């Protein structure tokens, strides 16, 4: 399969995707994330435990980090009628270690370096539209460490909740996309809509956010997917709010000092402020294009703590 897809990538392309995750911005703590395999990476953090699955349509990653054992070009997720227009999915399972107010759990992008020099004309207008559509969001894209944070409850396409088991339990080798069910949470203050889009709009209200609490003892499943982000064949482009497009691969392919990587983060607000240097980090997902000028696959680099699919199957058979 890999040989058939490589021909689709330009011969001049010498940088390919590497995706990793951590509970910190420290580059020494990141784990490689398998792609399109349904093999999770599990990240423990101060605010809770996270299980991460990433799916990318038409994925071609760096041969230094990916081969057939930890990545596939596509997966059945994109065949689902409710996901067949998506280009990417970040599915995150979260088990809180503490009570977290709905207004304090953020999901969004941030950078450890300025990006203002590569933002297209009209970005400011796009950000005003973004803020109008989601008043609960906070952003500063012109600072030295820019960020765009929305609330988890209004940002994720799908939110699912269930009582936590003792552990994450058996891994479903043929999982179905998670379904919206947050409306099953009944409180005296909230009537959460049963439609996911209406739920997202419902939680753009600070009042509704403040009346929701993420609780220990529950497992919250989030799915973030869309067709505005494209990483096909390691060609990395983003559509910014308001319809403005940014081709990050142009900067990354040219060894740019402007854009080095793109991060998605989940973090908890604290009293001292909001931004890259504030809050309690839960999960950091880093997307970067790395030099790949060799066809040799380095087995030492890709050895990580996650379980292989073959080991997963054996373990599940032994427990049945």
mmCIF file of C-alpha atoms in Angstrom:
data_model
loop_
_atom_site.group_PDB
_atom_site.id
_atom_site.type_symbol
_atom_site.label_atom_id
_atom_site.label_comp_id
_atom_site.label_asym_id
_atom_site.label_seq_id
_atom_site.Cartn_x
_atom_site.Cartn_y
_atom_site.Cartn_z
ATOM 1 C CA UNK A 1 0.000 0.000 0.000
ATOM 2 C CA UNK A 2 2.809 2.375 0.803
ATOM 3 C CA UNK A 3 4.455 1.951 -2.571
ATOM 4 C CA UNK A 4 1.229 2.866 -4.365
ATOM 5 C CA UNK A 5 0.754 6.046 -2.354
ATOM 6 C CA UNK A 6 4.305 7.310 -2.541
ATOM 7 C CA UNK A 7 3.867 8.039 -6.233
ATOM 8 C CA UNK A 8 1.161 10.543 -5.318
ATOM 9 C CA UNK A 9 3.667 12.696 -3.428
ATOM 10 C CA UNK A 10 5.886 15.120 -5.305
ATOM 11 C CA UNK A 11 9.415 13.863 -5.895
ATOM 12 C CA UNK A 12 10.668 17.239 -4.664
ATOM 13 C CA UNK A 13 8.958 16.872 -1.304
ATOM 14 C CA UNK A 14 11.482 16.097 1.417
ATOM 15 C CA UNK A 15 9.435 16.715 4.562
ATOM 16 C CA UNK A 16 6.724 14.452 5.874
ATOM 17 C CA UNK A 17 4.352 14.367 8.801
ATOM 18 C CA UNK A 18 5.269 13.312 12.297
ATOM 19 C CA UNK A 19 2.548 13.450 14.967
ATOM 20 C CA UNK A 20 3.353 13.120 18.647
ATOM 21 C CA UNK A 21 1.643 13.726 21.984
ATOM 22 C CA UNK A 22 2.554 14.615 25.548
ATOM 23 C CA UNK A 23 1.269 16.230 28.733
ATOM 24 C CA UNK A 24 3.896 18.966 28.398
ATOM 25 C CA UNK A 25 5.458 21.347 25.871
ATOM 26 C CA UNK A 26 8.860 19.776 26.666
ATOM 27 C CA UNK A 27 10.081 18.195 23.426
ATOM 28 C CA UNK A 28 11.741 15.337 25.333
ATOM 29 C CA UNK A 29 8.408 14.017 26.628
ATOM 30 C CA UNK A 30 6.533 13.407 23.372
ATOM 31 C CA UNK A 31 5.359 9.974 22.205
ATOM 32 C CA UNK A 32 4.830 9.080 18.566
ATOM 33 C CA UNK A 33 1.129 8.668 17.725
ATOM 34 C CA UNK A 34 0.062 5.785 15.439
ATOM 35 C CA UNK A 35 -2.183 6.930 12.592
ATOM 36 C CA UNK A 36 -5.285 5.159 11.213
ATOM 37 C CA UNK A 37 -4.622 2.056 13.325
ATOM 38 C CA UNK A 38 -7.101 2.327 16.242
ATOM 39 C CA UNK A 39 -4.085 1.895 18.522
ATOM 40 C CA UNK A 40 -4.246 4.603 21.195
ATOM 41 C CA UNK A 41 -1.603 6.618 22.943
ATOM 42 C CA UNK A 42 -2.374 7.051 26.642
ATOM 43 C CA UNK A 43 -1.232 10.256 28.333
ATOM 44 C CA UNK A 44 -1.419 10.800 32.077
ATOM 45 C CA UNK A 45 -1.543 14.393 33.283
ATOM 46 C CA UNK A 46 -2.241 16.559 36.303
ATOM 47 C CA UNK A 47 -5.875 17.115 35.293
ATOM 48 C CA UNK A 48 -6.703 13.611 34.082
ATOM 49 C CA UNK A 49 -5.928 10.633 31.877
ATOM 50 C CA UNK A 50 -6.262 10.882 28.109
ATOM 51 C CA UNK A 51 -6.507 8.232 25.433
ATOM 52 C CA UNK A 52 -5.823 9.551 21.932
ATOM 53 C CA UNK A 53 -6.674 8.185 18.486
ATOM 54 C CA UNK A 54 -5.749 10.111 15.340
ATOM 55 C CA UNK A 55 -7.087 9.461 11.863
ATOM 56 C CA UNK A 56 -5.909 11.286 8.742
ATOM 57 C CA UNK A 57 -7.305 10.756 5.268
ATOM 58 C CA UNK A 58 -4.632 9.708 2.747
ATOM 59 C CA UNK A 59 -1.843 9.658 5.315
ATOM 60 C CA UNK A 60 1.790 9.464 4.218
ATOM 61 C CA UNK A 61 4.120 9.982 7.168
ATOM 62 C CA UNK A 62 7.856 10.204 7.595
ATOM 63 C CA UNK A 63 9.574 6.864 6.952
ATOM 64 C CA UNK A 64 11.855 7.672 9.866
ATOM 65 C CA UNK A 65 8.880 7.222 12.180
ATOM 66 C CA UNK A 66 6.086 5.371 10.372
ATOM 67 C CA UNK A 67 5.736 2.035 8.638
ATOM 68 C CA UNK A 68 2.986 -0.543 8.140
ATOM 69 C CA UNK A 69 3.009 -1.535 11.816
ATOM 70 C CA UNK A 70 1.975 1.870 13.131
ATOM 71 C CA UNK A 71 0.153 3.597 10.278
ATOM 72 C CA UNK A 72 -2.238 3.044 7.393
ATOM 73 C CA UNK A 73 -2.988 5.208 4.382
ATOM 74 C CA UNK A 74 -6.700 5.265 5.279
ATOM 75 C CA UNK A 75 -9.165 3.680 7.707
ATOM 76 C CA UNK A 76 -12.820 2.651 7.851
ATOM 77 C CA UNK A 77 -13.681 5.669 10.027
ATOM 78 C CA UNK A 78 -13.940 7.803 6.897
ATOM 79 C CA UNK A 79 -16.475 5.389 5.375
ATOM 80 C CA UNK A 80 -19.054 6.221 8.033
ATOM 81 C CA UNK A 81 -21.892 8.308 6.611
ATOM 82 C CA UNK A 82 -21.450 10.923 9.340
ATOM 83 C CA UNK A 83 -17.686 11.186 8.834
ATOM 84 C CA UNK A 84 -17.200 10.653 5.098
ATOM 85 C CA UNK A 85 -16.486 14.345 4.439
ATOM 86 C CA UNK A 86 -13.887 14.627 7.174
ATOM 87 C CA UNK A 87 -10.168 14.819 6.450
ATOM 88 C CA UNK A 88 -8.962 14.381 10.017
ATOM 89 C CA UNK A 89 -10.248 13.090 13.350
ATOM 90 C CA UNK A 90 -8.837 13.654 16.817
ATOM 91 C CA UNK A 91 -10.700 11.279 19.124
ATOM 92 C CA UNK A 92 -9.888 11.872 22.768
ATOM 93 C CA UNK A 93 -11.122 9.944 25.803
ATOM 94 C CA UNK A 94 -10.771 11.897 29.040
ATOM 95 C CA UNK A 95 -11.038 10.727 32.656
ATOM 96 C CA UNK A 96 -10.815 13.773 34.967
ATOM 97 C CA UNK A 97 -8.896 13.565 38.235
ATOM 98 C CA UNK A 98 -10.785 16.536 39.687
ATOM 99 C CA UNK A 99 -13.922 18.566 39.165
ATOM 100 C CA UNK A 100 -13.433 20.976 36.251
ATOM 101 C CA UNK A 101 -15.920 23.708 35.457
ATOM 102 C CA UNK A 102 -17.127 23.743 31.853
ATOM 103 C CA UNK A 103 -15.789 27.275 31.473
ATOM 104 C CA UNK A 104 -12.287 26.136 32.426
ATOM 105 C CA UNK A 105 -11.593 23.252 30.018
ATOM 106 C CA UNK A 106 -10.097 24.614 26.797
ATOM 107 C CA UNK A 107 -9.369 23.003 23.451
ATOM 108 C CA UNK A 108 -7.537 24.763 20.655
ATOM 109 C CA UNK A 109 -4.260 25.635 18.982
ATOM 110 C CA UNK A 110 -1.186 27.339 20.313
ATOM 111 C CA UNK A 111 2.373 27.961 19.171
ATOM 112 C CA UNK A 112 5.684 28.438 20.916
ATOM 113 C CA UNK A 113 6.767 31.044 18.363
ATOM 114 C CA UNK A 114 5.207 33.975 16.449
ATOM 115 C CA UNK A 115 3.156 33.274 13.321
ATOM 116 C CA UNK A 116 2.072 36.848 12.532
ATOM 117 C CA UNK A 117 4.461 37.126 9.588
ATOM 118 C CA UNK A 118 2.757 34.279 7.736
ATOM 119 C CA UNK A 119 -0.888 35.132 8.392
ATOM 120 C CA UNK A 120 -2.829 35.980 5.217
ATOM 121 C CA UNK A 121 -4.523 39.308 4.599
ATOM 122 C CA UNK A 122 -7.957 39.431 6.229
ATOM 123 C CA UNK A 123 -7.081 37.242 9.196
ATOM 124 C CA UNK A 124 -8.118 39.956 11.664
ATOM 125 C CA UNK A 125 -11.595 40.073 10.123
ATOM 126 C CA UNK A 126 -11.771 36.304 10.248
ATOM 127 C CA UNK A 127 -10.916 36.300 13.937
ATOM 128 C CA UNK A 128 -13.660 38.838 14.643
ATOM 129 C CA UNK A 129 -16.133 36.517 12.924
ATOM 130 C CA UNK A 130 -14.790 33.579 14.928
ATOM 131 C CA UNK A 131 -15.285 35.489 18.180
ATOM 132 C CA UNK A 132 -18.783 36.527 17.090
ATOM 133 C CA UNK A 133 -19.751 32.913 16.386
ATOM 134 C CA UNK A 134 -18.282 31.687 19.672
ATOM 135 C CA UNK A 135 -18.173 34.412 22.349
ATOM 136 C CA UNK A 136 -16.641 31.948 24.805
ATOM 137 C CA UNK A 137 -13.456 31.608 22.717
ATOM 138 C CA UNK A 138 -10.235 33.479 23.482
ATOM 139 C CA UNK A 139 -7.435 34.229 21.040
ATOM 140 C CA UNK A 140 -4.291 36.255 20.493
ATOM 141 C CA UNK A 141 -2.699 35.281 17.207
ATOM 142 C CA UNK A 142 -0.333 38.257 16.963
ATOM 143 C CA UNK A 143 1.605 37.659 20.175
ATOM 144 C CA UNK A 144 5.020 36.004 20.417
ATOM 145 C CA UNK A 145 3.256 32.837 21.619
ATOM 146 C CA UNK A 146 -0.078 32.923 19.782
ATOM 147 C CA UNK A 147 -3.111 30.865 20.728
ATOM 148 C CA UNK A 148 -6.727 30.216 19.785
ATOM 149 C CA UNK A 149 -8.650 28.495 22.580
ATOM 150 C CA UNK A 150 -12.274 27.496 22.526
ATOM 151 C CA UNK A 151 -14.133 25.629 25.221
ATOM 152 C CA UNK A 152 -14.134 21.849 24.936
ATOM 153 C CA UNK A 153 -17.933 21.763 25.216
ATOM 154 C CA UNK A 154 -18.413 24.062 22.214
ATOM 155 C CA UNK A 155 -15.375 23.027 20.145
ATOM 156 C CA UNK A 156 -15.702 19.265 19.816
ATOM 157 C CA UNK A 157 -18.104 17.975 17.154
ATOM 158 C CA UNK A 158 -19.158 15.043 19.315
ATOM 159 C CA UNK A 159 -19.191 14.672 23.107
ATOM 160 C CA UNK A 160 -20.044 11.353 24.714
ATOM 161 C CA UNK A 161 -20.081 10.520 28.419
ATOM 162 C CA UNK A 162 -20.350 7.346 30.466
ATOM 163 C CA UNK A 163 -19.571 6.148 33.970
ATOM 164 C CA UNK A 164 -15.897 5.297 34.188
ATOM 165 C CA UNK A 165 -14.871 1.654 34.411
ATOM 166 C CA UNK A 166 -11.978 0.544 36.571
ATOM 167 C CA UNK A 167 -9.681 0.886 33.575
ATOM 168 C CA UNK A 168 -10.081 1.844 29.933
ATOM 169 C CA UNK A 169 -11.075 -1.782 29.396
ATOM 170 C CA UNK A 170 -10.740 -3.933 26.306
ATOM 171 C CA UNK A 171 -9.798 -2.210 23.110
ATOM 172 C CA UNK A 172 -12.414 -2.477 20.401
ATOM 173 C CA UNK A 173 -10.518 -3.579 17.302
ATOM 174 C CA UNK A 174 -13.371 -2.475 15.039
ATOM 175 C CA UNK A 175 -14.704 0.605 16.819
ATOM 176 C CA UNK A 176 -17.541 2.711 15.506
ATOM 177 C CA UNK A 177 -17.384 6.509 15.576
ATOM 178 C CA UNK A 178 -18.601 7.782 18.918
ATOM 179 C CA UNK A 179 -22.100 9.224 19.121
ATOM 180 C CA UNK A 180 -23.391 12.343 20.844
ATOM 181 C CA UNK A 181 -25.048 11.670 24.194
ATOM 182 C CA UNK A 182 -24.122 14.539 26.514
ATOM 183 C CA UNK A 183 -27.834 15.368 26.717
ATOM 184 C CA UNK A 184 -28.149 12.384 29.082
ATOM 185 C CA UNK A 185 -26.493 14.520 31.750
ATOM 186 C CA UNK A 186 -29.388 15.926 33.763
ATOM 187 C CA UNK A 187 -28.898 18.842 36.123
ATOM 188 C CA UNK A 188 -31.267 21.303 37.722
ATOM 189 C CA UNK A 189 -29.634 24.151 35.803
ATOM 190 C CA UNK A 190 -29.139 22.767 32.295
ATOM 191 C CA UNK A 191 -31.164 21.126 29.561
ATOM 192 C CA UNK A 192 -28.472 20.124 27.098
ATOM 193 C CA UNK A 193 -29.730 19.776 23.496
ATOM 194 C CA UNK A 194 -29.618 16.280 21.988
ATOM 195 C CA UNK A 195 -28.290 17.589 18.656
ATOM 196 C CA UNK A 196 -24.519 18.015 18.582
ATOM 197 C CA UNK A 197 -24.556 21.295 16.634
ATOM 198 C CA UNK A 198 -27.164 22.758 18.971
ATOM 199 C CA UNK A 199 -25.076 21.555 21.928
ATOM 200 C CA UNK A 200 -22.028 23.365 20.535
ATOM 201 C CA UNK A 201 -24.033 26.569 20.201
ATOM 202 C CA UNK A 202 -25.585 26.047 23.652
ATOM 203 C CA UNK A 203 -22.132 26.047 25.227
ATOM 204 C CA UNK A 204 -20.993 29.281 23.593
ATOM 205 C CA UNK A 205 -22.884 30.837 26.511
ATOM 206 C CA UNK A 206 -20.673 31.505 29.530
ATOM 207 C CA UNK A 207 -23.665 30.993 31.804
ATOM 208 C CA UNK A 208 -24.272 27.484 30.429
ATOM 209 C CA UNK A 209 -20.574 26.673 30.630
ATOM 210 C CA UNK A 210 -20.398 27.748 34.258
ATOM 211 C CA UNK A 211 -23.323 25.475 35.114
ATOM 212 C CA UNK A 212 -21.563 22.361 33.783
ATOM 213 C CA UNK A 213 -18.902 20.374 35.628
ATOM 214 C CA UNK A 214 -16.640 17.597 34.345
ATOM 215 C CA UNK A 215 -16.595 15.030 37.134
ATOM 216 C CA UNK A 216 -14.180 12.323 38.302
ATOM 217 C CA UNK A 217 -15.725 8.891 37.894
ATOM 218 C CA UNK A 218 -16.892 9.619 34.351
ATOM 219 C CA UNK A 219 -15.206 9.060 31.005
ATOM 220 C CA UNK A 220 -15.767 11.819 28.450
ATOM 221 C CA UNK A 221 -15.185 10.988 24.801
ATOM 222 C CA UNK A 222 -14.544 13.813 22.348
ATOM 223 C CA UNK A 223 -14.301 13.702 18.562
ATOM 224 C CA UNK A 224 -12.958 16.679 16.623
ATOM 225 C CA UNK A 225 -13.278 16.247 12.874
ATOM 226 C CA UNK A 226 -13.734 18.473 9.842
ATOM 227 C CA UNK A 227 -12.865 19.026 6.204
ATOM 228 C CA UNK A 228 -11.176 22.384 6.802
ATOM 229 C CA UNK A 229 -7.899 20.760 7.773
ATOM 230 C CA UNK A 230 -6.039 18.763 5.137
ATOM 231 C CA UNK A 231 -2.929 16.662 5.688
ATOM 232 C CA UNK A 232 -3.194 14.400 2.673
ATOM 233 C CA UNK A 233 0.154 13.023 1.547
ATOM 234 C CA UNK A 234 1.859 15.323 4.105
ATOM 235 C CA UNK A 235 0.541 18.455 2.373
ATOM 236 C CA UNK A 236 -0.519 20.511 5.396
ATOM 237 C CA UNK A 237 -3.126 23.269 4.995
ATOM 238 C CA UNK A 238 -5.561 24.997 7.338
ATOM 239 C CA UNK A 239 -8.701 27.017 6.710
ATOM 240 C CA UNK A 240 -8.863 29.872 9.185
ATOM 241 C CA UNK A 241 -12.117 31.361 10.504
ATOM 242 C CA UNK A 242 -13.865 33.462 7.883
ATOM 243 C CA UNK A 243 -12.735 31.355 4.950
ATOM 244 C CA UNK A 244 -9.052 32.309 4.905
ATOM 245 C CA UNK A 245 -6.643 29.565 3.856
ATOM 246 C CA UNK A 246 -3.115 29.014 5.119
ATOM 247 C CA UNK A 247 -0.826 26.495 3.419
ATOM 248 C CA UNK A 248 1.577 25.614 6.211
ATOM 249 C CA UNK A 249 3.487 23.128 4.090
ATOM 250 C CA UNK A 250 4.902 26.030 2.049
ATOM 251 C CA UNK A 251 6.546 27.412 5.174
ATOM 252 C CA UNK A 252 7.566 24.092 6.676
ATOM 253 C CA UNK A 253 8.972 22.707 3.429
ATOM 254 C CA UNK A 254 11.269 25.712 3.123
ATOM 255 C CA UNK A 255 12.889 25.291 6.543
ATOM 256 C CA UNK A 256 10.964 28.312 7.761
ATOM 257 C CA UNK A 257 11.748 29.819 11.132
ATOM 258 C CA UNK A 258 8.213 31.243 11.165
ATOM 259 C CA UNK A 259 6.152 28.073 11.522
ATOM 260 C CA UNK A 260 7.829 25.011 13.027
ATOM 261 C CA UNK A 261 4.836 22.957 14.144
ATOM 262 C CA UNK A 262 1.133 23.134 14.903
ATOM 263 C CA UNK A 263 -0.212 22.072 18.277
ATOM 264 C CA UNK A 264 -3.675 21.133 19.497
ATOM 265 C CA UNK A 265 -3.977 21.303 23.260
ATOM 266 C CA UNK A 266 -6.411 20.580 26.057
ATOM 267 C CA UNK A 267 -5.741 22.611 29.163
ATOM 268 C CA UNK A 268 -7.476 23.784 32.311
ATOM 269 C CA UNK A 269 -7.751 27.472 33.108
ATOM 270 C CA UNK A 270 -6.209 28.742 36.314
ATOM 271 C CA UNK A 271 -6.634 32.060 38.065
ATOM 272 C CA UNK A 272 -3.426 33.702 36.839
ATOM 273 C CA UNK A 273 -4.409 34.154 33.194
ATOM 274 C CA UNK A 274 -4.870 32.481 29.822
ATOM 275 C CA UNK A 275 -2.326 31.712 27.128
ATOM 276 C CA UNK A 276 0.562 29.397 26.332
ATOM 277 C CA UNK A 277 2.291 30.037 29.667
ATOM 278 C CA UNK A 278 -0.863 29.788 31.765
ATOM 279 C CA UNK A 279 -3.118 26.954 32.873
ATOM 280 C CA UNK A 280 -2.671 23.272 33.648
ATOM 281 C CA UNK A 281 -1.821 21.235 30.564
ATOM 282 C CA UNK A 282 -3.689 18.009 29.978
ATOM 283 C CA UNK A 283 -2.843 16.962 26.435
ATOM 284 C CA UNK A 284 -0.553 18.388 23.759
ATOM 285 C CA UNK A 285 -0.756 17.010 20.208
ATOM 286 C CA UNK A 286 2.028 18.198 17.922
ATOM 287 C CA UNK A 287 1.957 18.079 14.127
ATOM 288 C CA UNK A 288 5.198 18.793 12.332
ATOM 289 C CA UNK A 289 6.859 18.195 8.981
ATOM 290 C CA UNK A 290 10.278 16.604 9.435
ATOM 291 C CA UNK A 291 13.189 15.996 7.080
ATOM 292 C CA UNK A 292 12.840 12.623 5.402
ATOM 293 C CA UNK A 293 15.723 12.417 2.964
ATOM 294 C CA UNK A 294 16.306 8.738 3.592
ATOM 295 C CA UNK A 295 14.346 5.645 2.659
ATOM 296 C CA UNK A 296 15.784 3.728 5.618
ATOM 297 C CA UNK A 297 13.369 3.025 8.444
ATOM 298 C CA UNK A 298 14.864 3.505 11.919
ATOM 299 C CA UNK A 299 13.383 0.882 14.242
ATOM 300 C CA UNK A 300 15.024 2.456 17.280
ATOM 301 C CA UNK A 301 13.213 5.768 16.837
ATOM 302 C CA UNK A 302 9.691 4.407 16.616
ATOM 303 C CA UNK A 303 9.793 2.140 19.659
ATOM 304 C CA UNK A 304 7.226 3.658 22.016
ATOM 305 C CA UNK A 305 5.201 2.634 25.038
ATOM 306 C CA UNK A 306 1.998 1.948 23.141
ATOM 307 C CA UNK A 307 0.876 -1.608 22.517
ATOM 308 C CA UNK A 308 1.005 -3.096 19.019
ATOM 309 C CA UNK A 309 -2.144 -4.312 17.281
ATOM 310 C CA UNK A 310 -0.837 -7.894 17.352
ATOM 311 C CA UNK A 311 -0.239 -7.711 21.123
ATOM 312 C CA UNK A 312 -3.651 -6.138 21.558
ATOM 313 C CA UNK A 313 -5.377 -9.019 19.758
ATOM 314 C CA UNK A 314 -3.506 -11.622 21.824
ATOM 315 C CA UNK A 315 -4.344 -9.868 25.098
ATOM 316 C CA UNK A 316 -8.012 -9.583 24.195
ATOM 317 C CA UNK A 317 -8.216 -13.270 23.239
ATOM 318 C CA UNK A 318 -6.631 -14.272 26.562
ATOM 319 C CA UNK A 319 -9.215 -12.301 28.556
ATOM 320 C CA UNK A 320 -12.255 -13.644 26.699
#
